[in-house]
PDB file of C-alpha atoms in Angstrom:
ATOM      1  CA  MET P   1       0.503 -12.835 -22.444  1.00  0.00           C
ATOM      2  CA  LYS P   2      -1.858 -12.948 -19.486  1.00  0.00           C
ATOM      3  CA  THR P   3      -1.258 -15.588 -16.861  1.00  0.00           C
ATOM      4  CA  LYS P   4      -3.177 -16.591 -13.751  1.00  0.00           C
ATOM      5  CA  MET P   5      -1.730 -17.369 -10.324  1.00  0.00           C
ATOM      6  CA  GLU P   6      -3.846 -17.720  -7.225  1.00  0.00           C
ATOM      7  CA  ASN P   7      -6.409 -14.923  -7.576  1.00  0.00           C
ATOM      8  CA  LEU P   8      -4.098 -12.929  -9.834  1.00  0.00           C
ATOM      9  CA  GLU P   9      -4.108 -12.123 -13.518  1.00  0.00           C
ATOM     10  CA  GLN P  10      -0.838 -10.867 -14.949  1.00  0.00           C
ATOM     11  CA  VAL P  11      -1.584  -7.878 -17.151  1.00  0.00           C
ATOM     12  CA  SER P  12       1.916  -6.883 -18.265  1.00  0.00           C
ATOM     13  CA  SER P  13       5.606  -7.544 -17.723  1.00  0.00           C
ATOM     14  CA  ASN P  14       8.612  -5.518 -18.859  1.00  0.00           C
ATOM     15  CA  LYS P  15      12.293  -6.157 -18.235  1.00  0.00           C
ATOM     16  CA  ILE P  16      14.116  -3.282 -16.568  1.00  0.00           C
ATOM     17  CA  PHE P  17      17.497  -3.206 -14.786  1.00  0.00           C
ATOM     18  CA  GLY P  18      17.657  -7.004 -14.991  1.00  0.00           C
ATOM     19  CA  GLY P  19      14.326  -7.501 -13.223  1.00  0.00           C
ATOM     20  CA  GLN P  20      10.664  -7.635 -14.199  1.00  0.00           C
ATOM     21  CA  GLN P  21       8.216  -4.740 -13.791  1.00  0.00           C
ATOM     22  CA  ARG P  22       4.805  -6.369 -13.752  1.00  0.00           C
ATOM     23  CA  VAL P  23       1.192  -5.335 -13.286  1.00  0.00           C
ATOM     24  CA  TYR P  24      -1.414  -7.711 -11.900  1.00  0.00           C
ATOM     25  CA  SER P  25      -5.162  -7.487 -11.424  1.00  0.00           C
ATOM     26  CA  HIS P  26      -7.432  -9.320  -9.020  1.00  0.00           C
ATOM     27  CA  GLU P  27     -10.955  -9.227  -7.639  1.00  0.00           C
ATOM     28  CA  SER P  28     -10.936  -7.520  -4.243  1.00  0.00           C
ATOM     29  CA  SER P  29     -13.330  -8.764  -1.579  1.00  0.00           C
ATOM     30  CA  GLU P  30     -12.727  -5.644   0.546  1.00  0.00           C
ATOM     31  CA  LEU P  31     -13.399  -3.142  -2.240  1.00  0.00           C
ATOM     32  CA  LYS P  32     -15.827  -5.289  -4.243  1.00  0.00           C
ATOM     33  CA  CYS P  33     -14.224  -4.490  -7.583  1.00  0.00           C
ATOM     34  CA  LYS P  34     -11.264  -5.440  -9.763  1.00  0.00           C
ATOM     35  CA  MET P  35      -8.002  -3.809  -8.671  1.00  0.00           C
ATOM     36  CA  ASN P  36      -4.586  -3.439 -10.269  1.00  0.00           C
ATOM     37  CA  PHE P  37      -1.245  -3.355  -8.507  1.00  0.00           C
ATOM     38  CA  SER P  38       2.337  -3.179  -9.721  1.00  0.00           C
ATOM     39  CA  LEU P  39       5.087  -5.562  -8.667  1.00  0.00           C
ATOM     40  CA  TYR P  40       8.792  -5.232  -9.373  1.00  0.00           C
ATOM     41  CA  LEU P  41      10.817  -8.423  -9.097  1.00  0.00           C
ATOM     42  CA  PRO P  42      14.547  -7.568  -9.002  1.00  0.00           C
ATOM     43  CA  PRO P  43      17.064  -9.839 -10.764  1.00  0.00           C
ATOM     44  CA  GLN P  44      17.868 -11.506  -7.412  1.00  0.00           C
ATOM     45  CA  ALA P  45      14.352 -13.051  -7.459  1.00  0.00           C
ATOM     46  CA  GLU P  46      15.105 -15.110 -10.565  1.00  0.00           C
ATOM     47  CA  GLY P  47      14.966 -18.804  -9.753  1.00  0.00           C
ATOM     48  CA  GLY P  48      12.947 -18.246  -6.595  1.00  0.00           C
ATOM     49  CA  ASP P  49      15.594 -19.788  -4.348  1.00  0.00           C
ATOM     50  CA  VAL P  50      16.061 -16.765  -2.056  1.00  0.00           C
ATOM     51  CA  LYS P  51      13.560 -14.679  -0.101  1.00  0.00           C
ATOM     52  CA  LEU P  52      13.878 -10.945  -0.505  1.00  0.00           C
ATOM     53  CA  PRO P  53      12.712  -7.872   1.423  1.00  0.00           C
ATOM     54  CA  VAL P  54       9.652  -5.985   0.181  1.00  0.00           C
ATOM     55  CA  ILE P  55       8.672  -2.325   0.064  1.00  0.00           C
ATOM     56  CA  TYR P  56       5.125  -1.129  -0.553  1.00  0.00           C
ATOM     57  CA  TYR P  57       4.825   2.226  -2.328  1.00  0.00           C
ATOM     58  CA  LEU P  58       1.586   4.208  -1.962  1.00  0.00           C
ATOM     59  CA  SER P  59       0.833   6.866  -4.568  1.00  0.00           C
ATOM     60  CA  GLY P  60      -0.906  10.198  -4.094  1.00  0.00           C
ATOM     61  CA  LEU P  61      -4.049  11.963  -5.256  1.00  0.00           C
ATOM     62  CA  THR P  62      -5.050  11.472  -8.931  1.00  0.00           C
ATOM     63  CA  CYS P  63      -2.589   8.572  -9.350  1.00  0.00           C
ATOM     64  CA  THR P  64      -2.938   4.911 -10.300  1.00  0.00           C
ATOM     65  CA  GLU P  65      -0.433   2.084  -9.931  1.00  0.00           C
ATOM     66  CA  GLN P  66       1.285   3.432 -13.072  1.00  0.00           C
ATOM     67  CA  ASN P  67       2.694   6.788 -11.939  1.00  0.00           C
ATOM     68  CA  PHE P  68       5.433   5.493  -9.677  1.00  0.00           C
ATOM     69  CA  ILE P  69       6.622   2.716 -11.969  1.00  0.00           C
ATOM     70  CA  THR P  70       6.933   4.991 -15.015  1.00  0.00           C
ATOM     71  CA  LYS P  71       8.192   8.256 -13.472  1.00  0.00           C
ATOM     72  CA  SER P  72      10.346   7.636 -10.388  1.00  0.00           C
ATOM     73  CA  GLY P  73      13.200   5.498 -11.700  1.00  0.00           C
ATOM     74  CA  PHE P  74      13.076   3.389  -8.529  1.00  0.00           C
ATOM     75  CA  GLN P  75      13.810   0.130 -10.366  1.00  0.00           C
ATOM     76  CA  ARG P  76      17.533   0.945 -10.573  1.00  0.00           C
ATOM     77  CA  TYR P  77      17.768   1.085  -6.775  1.00  0.00           C
ATOM     78  CA  ALA P  78      15.441  -1.846  -6.141  1.00  0.00           C
ATOM     79  CA  ALA P  79      17.644  -3.931  -8.434  1.00  0.00           C
ATOM     80  CA  GLU P  80      20.839  -2.810  -6.691  1.00  0.00           C
ATOM     81  CA  HIS P  81      19.475  -3.668  -3.244  1.00  0.00           C
ATOM     82  CA  GLY P  82      17.503  -6.765  -4.240  1.00  0.00           C
ATOM     83  CA  ILE P  83      14.145  -5.454  -3.026  1.00  0.00           C
ATOM     84  CA  ILE P  84      10.694  -6.398  -4.296  1.00  0.00           C
ATOM     85  CA  VAL P  85       8.388  -3.377  -4.697  1.00  0.00           C
ATOM     86  CA  ILE P  86       4.576  -3.459  -4.602  1.00  0.00           C
ATOM     87  CA  GLY P  87       2.420  -0.517  -5.720  1.00  0.00           C
ATOM     88  CA  PRO P  88      -1.344  -0.664  -5.140  1.00  0.00           C
ATOM     89  CA  ASP P  89      -3.873   1.624  -6.795  1.00  0.00           C
ATOM     90  CA  THR P  90      -5.210   4.626  -4.859  1.00  0.00           C
ATOM     91  CA  SER P  91      -8.949   3.866  -4.676  1.00  0.00           C
ATOM     92  CA  PRO P  92     -11.627   1.416  -5.787  1.00  0.00           C
ATOM     93  CA  ARG P  93     -12.338   1.510  -9.517  1.00  0.00           C
ATOM     94  CA  GLY P  94     -15.629   1.299 -11.386  1.00  0.00           C
ATOM     95  CA  VAL P  95     -17.961   1.069  -8.380  1.00  0.00           C
ATOM     96  CA  LYS P  96     -19.980   4.110  -9.566  1.00  0.00           C
ATOM     97  CA  ILE P  97     -20.936   5.985  -6.405  1.00  0.00           C
ATOM     98  CA  ASP P  98     -22.705   9.309  -6.941  1.00  0.00           C
ATOM     99  CA  GLY P  99     -20.183  12.098  -6.589  1.00  0.00           C
ATOM    100  CA  ASP P 100     -17.094   9.898  -6.794  1.00  0.00           C
ATOM    101  CA  ASP P 101     -15.682  11.782  -9.792  1.00  0.00           C
ATOM    102  CA  GLU P 102     -16.776  15.335  -9.047  1.00  0.00           C
ATOM    103  CA  SER P 103     -13.451  16.469  -7.552  1.00  0.00           C
ATOM    104  CA  TRP P 104      -9.829  15.383  -7.874  1.00  0.00           C
ATOM    105  CA  ASP P 105      -9.220  15.165  -4.118  1.00  0.00           C
ATOM    106  CA  PHE P 106     -12.169  12.976  -3.099  1.00  0.00           C
ATOM    107  CA  GLY P 107     -13.565   9.729  -4.495  1.00  0.00           C
ATOM    108  CA  VAL P 108     -11.854   8.057  -7.443  1.00  0.00           C
ATOM    109  CA  SER P 109      -8.030   8.163  -7.088  1.00  0.00           C
ATOM    110  CA  ALA P 110      -8.450   9.640  -3.613  1.00  0.00           C
ATOM    111  CA  GLY P 111      -9.176   6.767  -1.227  1.00  0.00           C
ATOM    112  CA  PHE P 112      -6.862   8.131   1.506  1.00  0.00           C
ATOM    113  CA  TYR P 113      -5.904   4.570   2.561  1.00  0.00           C
ATOM    114  CA  LEU P 114      -8.626   4.478   5.229  1.00  0.00           C
ATOM    115  CA  ASP P 115     -11.770   2.448   5.879  1.00  0.00           C
ATOM    116  CA  ALA P 116     -14.800   4.648   5.246  1.00  0.00           C
ATOM    117  CA  ALA P 117     -17.478   4.618   7.944  1.00  0.00           C
ATOM    118  CA  LYS P 118     -20.088   6.791   6.199  1.00  0.00           C
ATOM    119  CA  GLU P 119     -22.574   5.660   3.560  1.00  0.00           C
ATOM    120  CA  PRO P 120     -22.391   5.230   0.632  1.00  0.00           C
ATOM    121  CA  TRP P 121     -18.572   5.078   0.807  1.00  0.00           C
ATOM    122  CA  SER P 122     -18.334   2.445   3.542  1.00  0.00           C
ATOM    123  CA  LYS P 123     -19.227  -0.432   1.203  1.00  0.00           C
ATOM    124  CA  ASN P 124     -16.306   0.015  -1.189  1.00  0.00           C
ATOM    125  CA  TYR P 125     -13.871   2.595   0.157  1.00  0.00           C
ATOM    126  CA  ARG P 126     -11.932   0.315   2.481  1.00  0.00           C
ATOM    127  CA  MET P 127      -8.408   1.005   1.277  1.00  0.00           C
ATOM    128  CA  GLY P 128      -6.962   0.596   4.777  1.00  0.00           C
ATOM    129  CA  SER P 129      -8.117  -3.003   5.108  1.00  0.00           C
ATOM    130  CA  TYR P 130      -7.426  -3.686   1.445  1.00  0.00           C
ATOM    131  CA  LEU P 131      -3.798  -2.608   1.728  1.00  0.00           C
ATOM    132  CA  ASN P 132      -2.894  -3.878   5.179  1.00  0.00           C
ATOM    133  CA  THR P 133      -4.853  -7.131   5.182  1.00  0.00           C
ATOM    134  CA  GLU P 134      -6.177  -8.311   1.817  1.00  0.00           C
ATOM    135  CA  LEU P 135      -3.366  -7.290  -0.545  1.00  0.00           C
ATOM    136  CA  TYR P 136      -0.725  -7.868   2.128  1.00  0.00           C
ATOM    137  CA  ASP P 137      -1.895 -11.460   2.656  1.00  0.00           C
ATOM    138  CA  LEU P 138      -2.333 -12.047  -1.074  1.00  0.00           C
ATOM    139  CA  ILE P 139       1.281 -11.055  -1.764  1.00  0.00           C
ATOM    140  CA  LEU P 140       2.597 -13.297   1.018  1.00  0.00           C
ATOM    141  CA  LYS P 141       0.668 -16.251  -0.389  1.00  0.00           C
ATOM    142  CA  ALA P 142       1.108 -15.730  -4.138  1.00  0.00           C
ATOM    143  CA  PHE P 143       4.824 -14.907  -3.934  1.00  0.00           C
ATOM    144  CA  SER P 144       5.771 -17.008  -0.923  1.00  0.00           C
ATOM    145  CA  ASN P 145       8.815 -18.396  -2.750  1.00  0.00           C
ATOM    146  CA  VAL P 146      10.500 -14.971  -2.998  1.00  0.00           C
ATOM    147  CA  VAL P 147       8.924 -12.716  -0.316  1.00  0.00           C
ATOM    148  CA  ASP P 148      10.431 -12.578   3.156  1.00  0.00           C
ATOM    149  CA  PRO P 149       7.451 -11.923   5.490  1.00  0.00           C
ATOM    150  CA  ASP P 150       9.736 -10.608   8.216  1.00  0.00           C
ATOM    151  CA  ARG P 151      11.343  -7.881   6.086  1.00  0.00           C
ATOM    152  CA  ILE P 152       8.609  -5.591   4.773  1.00  0.00           C
ATOM    153  CA  GLY P 153       8.741  -1.794   4.599  1.00  0.00           C
ATOM    154  CA  ILE P 154       6.449   0.906   3.245  1.00  0.00           C
ATOM    155  CA  MET P 155       6.801   4.337   1.649  1.00  0.00           C
ATOM    156  CA  GLY P 156       4.539   6.778  -0.140  1.00  0.00           C
ATOM    157  CA  HIS P 157       3.988  10.237  -1.602  1.00  0.00           C
ATOM    158  CA  SER P 158       1.529  12.929  -0.497  1.00  0.00           C
ATOM    159  CA  MET P 159      -1.754  11.105   0.230  1.00  0.00           C
ATOM    160  CA  GLY P 160       0.303   7.942  -0.086  1.00  0.00           C
ATOM    161  CA  GLY P 161       2.806   9.254   2.419  1.00  0.00           C
ATOM    162  CA  HIS P 162      -0.105   9.697   4.807  1.00  0.00           C
ATOM    163  CA  GLY P 163      -1.117   6.110   4.021  1.00  0.00           C
ATOM    164  CA  ALA P 164       2.367   4.762   4.663  1.00  0.00           C
ATOM    165  CA  LEU P 165       2.692   6.518   8.016  1.00  0.00           C
ATOM    166  CA  VAL P 166      -0.809   5.607   9.204  1.00  0.00           C
ATOM    167  CA  SER P 167      -0.488   1.978   8.074  1.00  0.00           C
ATOM    168  CA  THR P 168       2.748   1.635  10.039  1.00  0.00           C
ATOM    169  CA  LEU P 169       1.466   3.301  13.192  1.00  0.00           C
ATOM    170  CA  ARG P 170      -1.873   1.438  13.187  1.00  0.00           C
ATOM    171  CA  ASN P 171      -0.247  -1.947  12.629  1.00  0.00           C
ATOM    172  CA  PRO P 172       2.817  -2.054  14.910  1.00  0.00           C
ATOM    173  CA  GLY P 173       5.487  -4.437  13.654  1.00  0.00           C
ATOM    174  CA  GLN P 174       3.868  -5.159  10.291  1.00  0.00           C
ATOM    175  CA  TYR P 175       6.190  -2.744   8.495  1.00  0.00           C
ATOM    176  CA  LYS P 176       9.783  -2.652   9.694  1.00  0.00           C
ATOM    177  CA  SER P 177      10.699   0.576   7.885  1.00  0.00           C
ATOM    178  CA  VAL P 178       8.736   3.614   6.739  1.00  0.00           C
ATOM    179  CA  SER P 179       9.448   6.758   4.741  1.00  0.00           C
ATOM    180  CA  ALA P 180       7.386   9.375   2.956  1.00  0.00           C
ATOM    181  CA  PHE P 181       7.734  12.064   0.314  1.00  0.00           C
ATOM    182  CA  ALA P 182       5.711  15.205   1.079  1.00  0.00           C
ATOM    183  CA  PRO P 183       3.174  13.310   3.185  1.00  0.00           C
ATOM    184  CA  ILE P 184      -0.117  14.707   4.475  1.00  0.00           C
ATOM    185  CA  CYS P 185       1.117  14.492   8.054  1.00  0.00           C
ATOM    186  CA  ASN P 186      -1.781  15.974  10.015  1.00  0.00           C
ATOM    187  CA  PRO P 187      -4.950  15.503   7.922  1.00  0.00           C
ATOM    188  CA  THR P 188      -7.342  16.491  10.706  1.00  0.00           C
ATOM    189  CA  ALA P 189      -5.776  19.970  10.550  1.00  0.00           C
ATOM    190  CA  CYS P 190      -5.579  20.612   6.776  1.00  0.00           C
ATOM    191  CA  PRO P 191      -8.216  21.245   4.054  1.00  0.00           C
ATOM    192  CA  TRP P 192      -7.523  18.036   2.122  1.00  0.00           C
ATOM    193  CA  GLY P 193      -7.899  15.901   5.230  1.00  0.00           C
ATOM    194  CA  VAL P 194     -10.942  17.693   6.603  1.00  0.00           C
ATOM    195  CA  LYS P 195     -12.757  17.252   3.282  1.00  0.00           C
ATOM    196  CA  ALA P 196     -11.846  13.584   2.946  1.00  0.00           C
ATOM    197  CA  PHE P 197     -12.437  12.633   6.579  1.00  0.00           C
ATOM    198  CA  ASN P 198     -15.795  14.392   6.761  1.00  0.00           C
ATOM    199  CA  GLY P 199     -16.837  12.656   3.537  1.00  0.00           C
ATOM    200  CA  TYR P 200     -15.573   9.171   4.365  1.00  0.00           C
ATOM    201  CA  LEU P 201     -15.833   9.094   8.167  1.00  0.00           C
ATOM    202  CA  GLY P 202     -18.600  11.558   9.024  1.00  0.00           C
ATOM    203  CA  GLU P 203     -18.630  14.343  11.564  1.00  0.00           C
ATOM    204  CA  ASP P 204     -17.354  12.331  14.561  1.00  0.00           C
ATOM    205  CA  LYS P 205     -13.804  13.659  14.902  1.00  0.00           C
ATOM    206  CA  ALA P 206     -12.939  10.850  17.309  1.00  0.00           C
ATOM    207  CA  LYS P 207     -12.855   8.651  14.197  1.00  0.00           C
ATOM    208  CA  TRP P 208     -10.660  11.140  12.353  1.00  0.00           C
ATOM    209  CA  VAL P 209      -7.731  10.896  14.761  1.00  0.00           C
ATOM    210  CA  GLU P 210      -7.573   7.127  14.156  1.00  0.00           C
ATOM    211  CA  TRP P 211      -6.281   7.916  10.640  1.00  0.00           C
ATOM    212  CA  ASP P 212      -3.974  10.846  11.437  1.00  0.00           C
ATOM    213  CA  ALA P 213      -0.231  10.107  11.792  1.00  0.00           C
ATOM    214  CA  THR P 214       0.395  13.119  14.019  1.00  0.00           C
ATOM    215  CA  GLU P 215      -2.241  11.905  16.464  1.00  0.00           C
ATOM    216  CA  LEU P 216      -1.367   8.198  16.183  1.00  0.00           C
ATOM    217  CA  VAL P 217       2.336   8.640  16.914  1.00  0.00           C
ATOM    218  CA  LYS P 218       1.494  10.192  20.293  1.00  0.00           C
ATOM    219  CA  LYS P 219       0.245   6.805  21.479  1.00  0.00           C
ATOM    220  CA  TYR P 220       2.537   4.502  19.503  1.00  0.00           C
ATOM    221  CA  GLU P 221       3.721   1.551  21.575  1.00  0.00           C
ATOM    222  CA  GLY P 222       5.122  -0.811  18.955  1.00  0.00           C
ATOM    223  CA  PRO P 223       8.660  -1.926  18.076  1.00  0.00           C
ATOM    224  CA  PRO P 224      11.367   0.756  17.703  1.00  0.00           C
ATOM    225  CA  LEU P 225      10.717   2.819  14.606  1.00  0.00           C
ATOM    226  CA  THR P 226      12.349   5.740  12.794  1.00  0.00           C
ATOM    227  CA  LEU P 227      10.218   7.912  10.510  1.00  0.00           C
ATOM    228  CA  LEU P 228      11.920   9.394   7.429  1.00  0.00           C
ATOM    229  CA  ILE P 229      10.089  12.425   6.019  1.00  0.00           C
ATOM    230  CA  ASP P 230      11.223  14.140   2.818  1.00  0.00           C
ATOM    231  CA  GLN P 231       9.754  17.533   1.924  1.00  0.00           C
ATOM    232  CA  GLY P 232      10.371  19.952  -0.930  1.00  0.00           C
ATOM    233  CA  ALA P 233      10.648  23.513   0.376  1.00  0.00           C
ATOM    234  CA  ALA P 234       9.162  24.914  -2.859  1.00  0.00           C
ATOM    235  CA  ASP P 235       6.185  22.538  -2.751  1.00  0.00           C
ATOM    236  CA  LYS P 236       3.074  24.727  -3.077  1.00  0.00           C
ATOM    237  CA  PHE P 237       1.058  22.307  -0.939  1.00  0.00           C
ATOM    238  CA  TYR P 238       3.669  22.603   1.806  1.00  0.00           C
ATOM    239  CA  ILE P 239       3.535  26.377   1.560  1.00  0.00           C
ATOM    240  CA  GLU P 240      -0.293  26.275   1.651  1.00  0.00           C
ATOM    241  CA  LYS P 241      -0.236  24.214   4.884  1.00  0.00           C
ATOM    242  CA  GLN P 242      -1.754  21.059   3.401  1.00  0.00           C
ATOM    243  CA  LEU P 243       1.126  18.800   4.529  1.00  0.00           C
ATOM    244  CA  LEU P 244       2.227  20.074   7.970  1.00  0.00           C
ATOM    245  CA  PRO P 245       5.360  17.920   8.510  1.00  0.00           C
ATOM    246  CA  GLU P 246       6.458  20.112  11.422  1.00  0.00           C
ATOM    247  CA  ASN P 247       3.359  19.021  13.354  1.00  0.00           C
ATOM    248  CA  LEU P 248       4.365  15.385  12.987  1.00  0.00           C
ATOM    249  CA  VAL P 249       7.967  16.105  13.963  1.00  0.00           C
ATOM    250  CA  GLU P 250       6.807  17.912  17.098  1.00  0.00           C
ATOM    251  CA  ALA P 251       4.512  15.004  18.019  1.00  0.00           C
ATOM    252  CA  CYS P 252       7.308  12.456  17.467  1.00  0.00           C
ATOM    253  CA  ARG P 253       9.723  14.369  19.621  1.00  0.00           C
ATOM    254  CA  SER P 254       7.136  14.762  22.397  1.00  0.00           C
ATOM    255  CA  VAL P 255       7.007  10.972  22.805  1.00  0.00           C
ATOM    256  CA  GLY P 256      10.579  10.071  21.843  1.00  0.00           C
ATOM    257  CA  VAL P 257       9.888   8.476  18.441  1.00  0.00           C
ATOM    258  CA  PRO P 258      12.924   9.106  16.191  1.00  0.00           C
ATOM    259  CA  VAL P 259      12.101  11.203  13.127  1.00  0.00           C
ATOM    260  CA  ILE P 260      14.181  12.599  10.271  1.00  0.00           C
ATOM    261  CA  LEU P 261      12.871  15.575   8.263  1.00  0.00           C
ATOM    262  CA  ASN P 262      14.812  16.439   5.117  1.00  0.00           C
ATOM    263  CA  LEU P 263      13.745  19.839   3.757  1.00  0.00           C
ATOM    264  CA  ARG P 264      14.864  20.081   0.134  1.00  0.00           C
ATOM    265  CA  GLU P 265      15.394  23.646  -1.055  1.00  0.00           C
ATOM    266  CA  GLY P 266      13.903  24.441  -4.461  1.00  0.00           C
ATOM    267  CA  TYR P 267      12.061  21.143  -4.909  1.00  0.00           C
ATOM    268  CA  ASP P 268       8.314  20.893  -5.524  1.00  0.00           C
ATOM    269  CA  HIS P 269       5.659  18.162  -5.175  1.00  0.00           C
ATOM    270  CA  SER P 270       6.323  16.397  -8.486  1.00  0.00           C
ATOM    271  CA  TYR P 271       7.971  13.175  -9.586  1.00  0.00           C
ATOM    272  CA  TYR P 272      11.010  15.221 -10.600  1.00  0.00           C
ATOM    273  CA  TYR P 273      11.490  15.708  -6.853  1.00  0.00           C
ATOM    274  CA  ILE P 274      10.742  12.084  -5.987  1.00  0.00           C
ATOM    275  CA  SER P 275      13.146  10.729  -8.610  1.00  0.00           C
ATOM    276  CA  SER P 276      15.885  13.010  -7.250  1.00  0.00           C
ATOM    277  CA  PHE P 277      15.827  11.384  -3.819  1.00  0.00           C
ATOM    278  CA  ILE P 278      14.251   7.943  -4.285  1.00  0.00           C
ATOM    279  CA  GLY P 279      17.712   6.372  -4.125  1.00  0.00           C
ATOM    280  CA  GLU P 280      18.267   7.790  -0.637  1.00  0.00           C
ATOM    281  CA  HIS P 281      14.970   6.295   0.496  1.00  0.00           C
ATOM    282  CA  PHE P 282      15.931   2.863  -0.810  1.00  0.00           C
ATOM    283  CA  ASP P 283      19.248   3.163   1.036  1.00  0.00           C
ATOM    284  CA  PHE P 284      17.327   3.985   4.223  1.00  0.00           C
ATOM    285  CA  HIS P 285      14.958   1.024   3.870  1.00  0.00           C
ATOM    286  CA  ALA P 286      17.709  -1.389   2.822  1.00  0.00           C
ATOM    287  CA  LYS P 287      19.788  -0.543   5.887  1.00  0.00           C
ATOM    288  CA  ILE P 288      16.859  -1.548   8.123  1.00  0.00           C
ATOM    289  CA  LEU P 289      15.399  -4.442   6.117  1.00  0.00           C
ATOM    290  CA  LYS P 290      18.763  -6.067   5.380  1.00  0.00           C
ATOM    291  CA  ALA P 291      20.297  -5.551   8.841  1.00  0.00           C
TER     292      ALA P 291
END
């Protein structure tokens, strides 16, 4: 049954590991369209008498809010640790911009978690502000009885790993913990990033570096932060130099920002890889958010 709360419409709810895996929709003022997001409420949220930490999970290219909740098996670990998990979609939906569905790595399902500066994308493709302001504030308001605003982390995969890193570095202190699976670490230096940034931001490369984790970390001045990067060594996109985690590690070390890079032999870019190590990432976030 669909229910309304604040600006939210509950689309679905399924019990899993004692908690509730839900999907909500709402009208986004930033993106000017209806958006879905997933929300996992662990069993500790029942009754609403305790405030729990939160982790945002950002998905990668071609994904919706569904991929992570159906393929990763994260709910087991979120339930064990008592962590609420939010999963936004990856781009605006149904805004019908010419060319938005011509390729899998630009346009629909490929918003890159940035605010577009180039027409016609700048009207709707504002995933950076949507995630870090609109949705963030909506969650704090709509679930104020269970969300602890001082214990929020973020993680992501591939394009979503880029989004998690950039969101943390651009908004110091907003996210207390951050990790990423196979993130696009240096988009200004890889084909995926060059295509997306030229399309969304235009030719001014000064704007590009504002959405590149490797560049942003060089001038990070926020609260102490440790970056956890997980990378499959057999990932074809890693081999093809689309992800470039070593560039981010080098930048972190040049300015003294702690970084962990786990290179996983034999693992690829898929959710088989993510599900193998998602428990370790929840352990990492829980140690920080529940300290």
